[in-house]
Amino acid sequence: MGEASMEIFTRTIAPILGFLLANVMFFASVPELQKYRKMNEWGSLNSHPYPIVVCNCIGWMMYGSVIKDYWVFVSNFPGLLVSVYALMIALTLNARNEKKRKELEKMVLVSCALLSVMGFVLGVVMHGDEKEGKKRFASGIFCNVVLAIYYASPLSEMRQIIMERDASSLYWPMSVAITVNGFSWAAYGFALKDWFLVSPNMFGGVLGVVQLAFLATFGKKNTKKKKMNKSSSISSVKIELEERGGGGLGGGEEEEEE
C-alpha cells in the first residue's frame, strides 16, 4: 500500500503540483505587465530573463517530446506564451532605451540561433528511432545549460542580499512556489529515474529554501530601517524647528511680534 501511494504521488500528484505552481510563477508578472501597457512605460521588472525563459520553455518542450512525456511538454507551454507576451511588451516599451533594446535584441537572436541548432540536431542529425538515447542526452544537456544561465540571476541577487543583509527584494509566496515546484518536479524525475529532470529542479527547490531562509533572517531589516529613518528624520525636523523658533512654529511667530 505504501509503495502504491508513493507511486501515485510521484507519477501523478507531483507533476500536477509542478504544473500548477510552474504556471503560478509564469503568470505572476502578468498584472504588472498589463499595468506597464496601460502606462505605456516599462517599470521596475527585470526584462532580461524573458528571452532566457522563452528558450528554456521551448527547450523543455523539445525534451518532453523526445522522452514522450506530456507533463513536461504541457507544463512549459503556458510559460512560453507568457514569456513571449512579456518579451513583446518589453521590446515595445523599451524602443527609446537604445541600450536595453539592443541587449534584448541580442538575447532574442542568440536564443533563436541556439533553438534552431538544437532543433536541427534533434530532427536531422539524430533522425531515427535508434538514436533516441542520444536525442535524450543532447536535449537534456541543452535544457540544463539554459537553466543554469537562468539561475545565475537569482544567485547574483542572493549575493547582494547577503552583502546588504536585506531580503526586501524577495516575495515570499513566490519563494514558496519555487520551493514546492522544484521538489515536485524532482520527485517526478526520481520516479522516472531521469536525472535531467532531477538535477535542475532539485537545485531550484534548494534555491527556494535558501530564499525563504533569507526572508526569515533579513526580510524585515529594510522595513525597520525605513521606520528608523522616518522617525529620525521627524526628530531632526522637530529639533530644527525648535532651534529656529524657540519651541516650534508658534515660538517663531512670537519672536517676530516682539
XYZ file of C-alpha atoms in Angstrom:
258
model
C 0.000 0.000 0.000
C 2.853 2.332 0.882
C 4.612 1.727 -2.423
C 1.364 2.211 -4.351
C 0.719 5.537 -2.587
C 4.266 6.691 -3.326
C 3.834 5.693 -6.967
C 0.624 7.760 -7.188
C 2.324 10.742 -5.576
C 5.496 10.721 -7.675
C 3.873 9.940 -11.029
C 0.590 11.884 -10.742
C 0.317 14.291 -7.774
C 3.898 15.624 -8.046
C 3.673 16.592 -11.758
C 0.200 18.116 -11.224
C 1.622 20.229 -8.374
C 4.581 21.111 -10.589
C 2.256 22.094 -13.446
C 0.107 24.332 -11.220
C 2.988 26.020 -9.384
C 5.076 26.494 -12.532
C 2.178 28.412 -14.042
C 1.681 30.425 -10.841
C 5.283 31.578 -11.293
C 4.843 32.210 -15.021
C 1.634 34.246 -14.634
C 2.718 36.166 -11.502
C 4.089 39.053 -13.560
C 1.087 39.389 -15.927
C -0.791 42.046 -13.855
C 2.384 44.129 -13.676
C 2.923 43.764 -17.432
C -0.648 44.874 -18.146
C -0.078 47.908 -15.936
C 3.023 48.801 -17.977
C 0.972 48.539 -21.176
C -1.639 50.960 -19.827
C 1.063 53.379 -18.666
C 2.933 52.895 -21.967
C 6.137 52.757 -19.932
C 8.331 49.900 -18.679
C 8.605 49.716 -14.882
C 10.941 48.043 -12.398
C 10.644 44.434 -13.647
C 13.886 42.994 -14.993
C 13.258 42.296 -18.701
C 16.464 40.297 -19.321
C 15.183 36.894 -18.068
C 12.322 36.762 -20.603
C 14.376 35.699 -23.674
C 16.022 33.042 -21.492
C 12.623 31.816 -20.240
C 11.387 31.569 -23.855
C 14.460 29.481 -24.730
C 14.056 27.412 -21.551
C 10.360 26.626 -22.157
C 10.896 25.638 -25.809
C 13.900 23.541 -24.757
C 11.860 21.610 -22.162
C 9.009 21.189 -24.661
C 11.558 19.622 -27.029
C 12.774 17.380 -24.206
C 9.185 16.403 -23.341
C 8.627 15.483 -26.997
C 11.832 13.410 -27.120
C 11.014 11.424 -23.956
C 7.289 11.371 -24.894
C 6.170 12.894 -21.592
C 3.089 15.113 -21.843
C 3.548 16.535 -18.299
C 6.891 18.085 -19.202
C 5.559 19.441 -22.515
C 2.224 20.824 -21.254
C 3.730 22.442 -18.139
C 6.045 24.624 -20.212
C 3.562 25.657 -22.914
C 1.763 28.397 -20.868
C 5.142 29.710 -19.716
C 6.217 30.069 -23.327
C 3.119 32.154 -24.164
C 3.538 34.415 -21.115
C 7.249 34.912 -21.786
C 6.689 35.798 -25.453
C 3.938 38.220 -24.392
C 6.261 39.843 -21.824
C 9.105 39.999 -24.336
C 6.937 41.774 -26.919
C 5.871 44.358 -24.328
C 9.472 44.825 -23.163
C 10.740 45.398 -26.717
C 7.893 47.821 -27.486
C 8.162 49.902 -24.328
C 11.970 49.973 -24.384
C 12.106 51.155 -28.005
C 13.577 54.509 -26.943
C 16.006 52.955 -24.465
C 18.669 52.015 -27.015
C 20.958 50.171 -24.613
C 18.268 47.917 -23.133
C 16.601 47.374 -26.524
C 19.888 46.231 -28.110
C 20.580 43.900 -25.187
C 17.134 42.297 -25.553
C 17.511 42.018 -29.329
C 20.881 40.254 -28.952
C 19.442 37.836 -26.388
C 16.480 37.049 -28.646
C 18.777 36.413 -31.638
C 21.101 34.180 -29.601
C 18.118 32.228 -28.207
C 16.659 31.745 -31.711
C 20.051 30.588 -33.026
C 20.519 28.067 -30.194
C 16.992 26.683 -30.573
C 17.421 26.379 -34.350
C 20.689 24.478 -33.950
C 19.128 22.237 -31.297
C 16.094 21.552 -33.495
C 18.357 20.691 -36.443
C 20.471 18.335 -34.320
C 17.437 16.513 -32.885
C 15.385 16.399 -36.081
C 18.016 15.908 -38.789
C 21.410 14.857 -37.392
C 19.891 12.437 -34.859
C 16.987 11.314 -37.035
C 15.839 7.769 -36.415
C 14.492 5.687 -33.517
C 17.882 4.061 -32.935
C 19.242 7.441 -31.752
C 16.578 8.091 -29.086
C 19.164 7.785 -26.300
C 21.428 10.378 -27.925
C 18.456 12.699 -28.514
C 17.518 12.456 -24.859
C 21.067 13.188 -23.757
C 21.551 16.157 -26.145
C 18.209 17.812 -25.325
C 18.663 17.173 -21.593
C 22.108 18.801 -21.580
C 20.739 21.764 -23.551
C 17.873 22.316 -21.073
C 20.188 22.086 -18.066
C 22.668 24.598 -19.566
C 19.848 27.093 -20.268
C 18.510 26.622 -16.729
C 21.995 27.207 -15.304
C 22.104 30.554 -17.158
C 18.611 31.388 -15.874
C 19.591 30.564 -12.277
C 22.661 32.829 -12.485
C 20.414 35.872 -11.959
C 18.923 34.852 -8.565
C 22.344 33.653 -7.406
C 23.842 37.104 -8.016
C 20.805 38.624 -6.276
C 21.401 36.378 -3.254
C 24.984 37.588 -3.046
C 23.687 41.155 -2.878
C 21.162 40.174 -0.175
C 23.950 38.710 1.970
C 26.157 41.773 1.496
C 23.360 44.257 2.275
C 21.604 41.983 4.808
C 18.307 42.961 3.208
C 15.865 40.499 1.568
C 13.109 43.017 0.813
C 13.516 42.297 -2.929
C 12.209 38.729 -2.400
C 8.488 37.901 -2.421
C 7.709 35.059 -0.003
C 4.737 33.473 -1.899
C 6.954 33.254 -4.983
C 9.762 31.683 -2.914
C 7.311 29.092 -1.539
C 6.098 28.328 -5.085
C 9.693 27.951 -6.332
C 10.474 25.560 -3.458
C 7.427 23.295 -3.851
C 7.624 23.404 -7.662
C 11.301 22.400 -7.662
C 10.892 19.488 -5.261
C 7.682 18.292 -7.005
C 9.428 18.025 -10.383
C 12.481 16.483 -8.708
C 10.213 13.808 -7.177
C 8.704 13.169 -10.608
C 12.216 12.901 -12.056
C 13.156 10.359 -9.371
C 10.086 8.286 -10.271
C 11.148 8.282 -13.930
C 14.834 7.852 -12.992
C 15.501 10.892 -15.154
C 18.461 12.876 -13.815
C 17.964 15.646 -16.347
C 14.693 16.384 -14.538
C 16.003 15.714 -11.026
C 19.185 17.826 -11.067
C 17.925 21.298 -12.096
C 14.644 21.001 -10.187
C 16.345 19.833 -7.008
C 18.657 22.832 -7.337
C 15.607 25.081 -7.870
C 13.961 23.665 -4.733
C 17.106 24.276 -2.673
C 17.276 27.794 -4.139
C 13.713 28.385 -2.904
C 14.595 27.129 0.598
C 17.594 29.493 0.696
C 15.327 32.396 -0.335
C 12.890 31.532 2.475
C 15.804 31.386 4.935
C 16.933 34.844 3.766
C 13.388 36.176 4.201
C 13.252 34.770 7.742
C 16.668 36.241 8.574
C 16.827 39.550 6.695
C 13.268 40.135 5.443
C 12.209 42.882 7.864
C 15.509 44.709 8.069
C 14.611 47.096 5.253
C 11.246 47.913 6.865
C 12.903 48.542 10.214
C 15.486 50.776 8.589
C 12.747 52.785 6.860
C 10.875 53.232 10.145
C 14.060 54.261 11.942
C 14.978 56.681 9.153
C 11.470 58.127 9.207
C 11.433 58.604 12.982
C 14.951 60.074 12.982
C 14.032 62.480 10.179
C 10.901 63.586 12.094
C 13.006 64.102 15.233
C 15.592 66.137 13.335
C 12.834 68.328 11.848
C 11.379 68.933 15.311
C 14.790 69.855 16.732
C 15.453 72.173 13.806
C 12.095 73.906 14.259
C 12.646 74.274 17.979
C 16.086 75.777 17.407
C 14.708 78.231 14.855
C 11.522 79.249 16.648
C 12.130 78.611 20.330
C 9.513 75.849 20.645
C 8.079 75.331 17.186
C 6.289 77.449 14.644
C 4.375 79.387 17.308
C 7.613 80.360 19.022
C 8.898 81.881 15.785
C 5.760 83.973 15.408
C 6.020 85.277 18.990
C 9.603 86.398 18.406
C 8.548 88.289 15.274
C 5.760 90.094 17.158
C 8.191 91.202 19.866
